[in-house]
XYZ file of C-alpha atoms in Angstrom:
123
model
C -13.280 15.286 8.207
C -13.200 11.465 7.986
C -14.168 11.579 4.300
C -11.336 14.010 3.534
C -8.835 11.869 5.445
C -10.068 8.711 3.721
C -9.676 10.297 0.285
C -6.226 11.652 1.120
C -4.929 8.289 2.345
C -6.524 6.415 -0.558
C -4.692 8.755 -2.922
C -1.361 7.892 -1.291
C -2.152 4.164 -1.161
C -3.077 4.270 -4.849
C 0.341 5.806 -5.574
C 1.966 2.736 -3.979
C -0.081 0.461 -6.236
C 0.725 2.594 -9.290
C 4.438 2.184 -8.496
C 3.906 -1.601 -8.561
C 2.192 -1.273 -11.957
C 4.881 0.992 -13.436
C 7.809 -0.835 -11.814
C 9.060 2.404 -10.249
C 11.034 1.389 -7.158
C 12.042 4.984 -6.410
C 8.412 6.141 -6.341
C 7.545 3.178 -4.122
C 10.401 3.859 -1.674
C 9.506 7.569 -1.492
C 6.080 6.640 -0.079
C 7.480 4.298 2.593
C 9.129 5.227 5.874
C 12.798 4.169 6.205
C 11.639 1.860 9.024
C 8.571 0.604 7.098
C 7.366 -2.880 8.004
C 5.264 -4.988 5.664
C 3.620 -8.180 6.931
C 2.752 -10.540 4.095
C 1.744 -14.189 3.675
C 5.389 -15.019 2.855
C 6.934 -13.040 5.732
C 8.179 -9.591 6.683
C 9.589 -6.908 4.374
C 11.242 -3.562 5.002
C 11.272 -0.590 2.654
C 14.281 -1.825 0.678
C 12.708 -5.240 0.083
C 9.344 -3.724 -0.857
C 10.891 -1.335 -3.380
C 13.495 -3.917 -4.427
C 10.825 -6.253 -5.775
C 10.514 -3.766 -8.642
C 14.149 -4.131 -9.764
C 12.942 -6.541 -12.445
C 10.061 -4.308 -13.532
C 6.356 -4.136 -12.727
C 4.841 -6.782 -10.449
C 1.164 -5.848 -10.804
C -0.702 -5.566 -14.113
C -4.013 -4.173 -12.825
C -5.693 -3.368 -9.510
C -8.873 -2.052 -7.922
C -9.290 -0.820 -4.344
C -12.726 -0.975 -2.686
C -14.576 -0.868 0.640
C -12.063 1.562 2.142
C -12.347 2.797 5.701
C -10.109 4.843 7.973
C -9.537 5.069 11.723
C -7.603 7.865 13.440
C -4.963 6.275 15.672
C -3.347 9.437 17.042
C -2.824 13.021 15.894
C -1.361 12.831 12.370
C -1.524 9.026 12.293
C -4.268 6.810 10.837
C -4.921 3.302 9.565
C -6.455 2.749 6.132
C -8.113 -0.627 5.494
C -9.576 -1.821 2.200
C -10.161 -4.715 -0.153
C -7.859 -5.044 -3.168
C -8.457 -7.004 -6.357
C -5.369 -7.293 -8.506
C -3.644 -9.329 -11.186
C 0.072 -10.004 -11.080
C 2.216 -9.534 -14.177
C 2.277 -12.712 -16.255
C -0.739 -14.277 -14.563
C -4.320 -14.609 -15.743
C -5.916 -15.194 -12.349
C -7.156 -12.253 -10.297
C -6.343 -12.255 -6.585
C -8.139 -10.573 -3.706
C -6.805 -9.512 -0.327
C -7.580 -7.237 2.573
C -4.979 -4.586 3.341
C -4.398 -2.385 6.376
C -1.800 0.385 6.146
C -0.719 2.811 8.839
C 0.146 6.278 7.576
C 1.766 9.244 9.383
C 1.424 12.840 8.228
C 4.779 14.358 7.262
C 5.800 17.705 8.745
C 6.489 18.942 5.207
C 3.062 17.797 4.014
C 1.692 14.577 2.603
C 1.791 11.179 4.254
C 4.315 8.353 4.679
C 3.492 4.658 5.045
C 4.804 3.127 8.285
C 3.220 -0.333 8.184
C 1.159 -2.531 5.889
C -0.388 -5.968 6.320
C -1.936 -8.040 3.528
C -4.434 -10.782 4.350
C -5.439 -13.043 1.450
C -9.214 -13.288 1.054
C -10.803 -16.697 1.562
C -11.750 -18.341 -1.701
């Protein structure tokens, strides 16, 4: 059961990253709850701000997710945590961070992202 849940949430999380690579703000927003909260090194962001960063095009050139784990928080709600290596558009240096995202199962199927926190990895 945990393996299936982990794979399902990783698939949805990967779709968020793919939206950052393609610059597709609509695809990004569709994966985030209207009351989504992102906690980042530079502050808080809601769904509109998260998707709005793509108004100028892609923000990520490449990414890799690793060391994923999942914890059930409540029925139809779980937290996915993982390590991400990525390179921003226009930059040569790869960055690494730890991410935790809370997802809720939708009544119509699939999952929606309620919360995400990025923690930069120590260098």
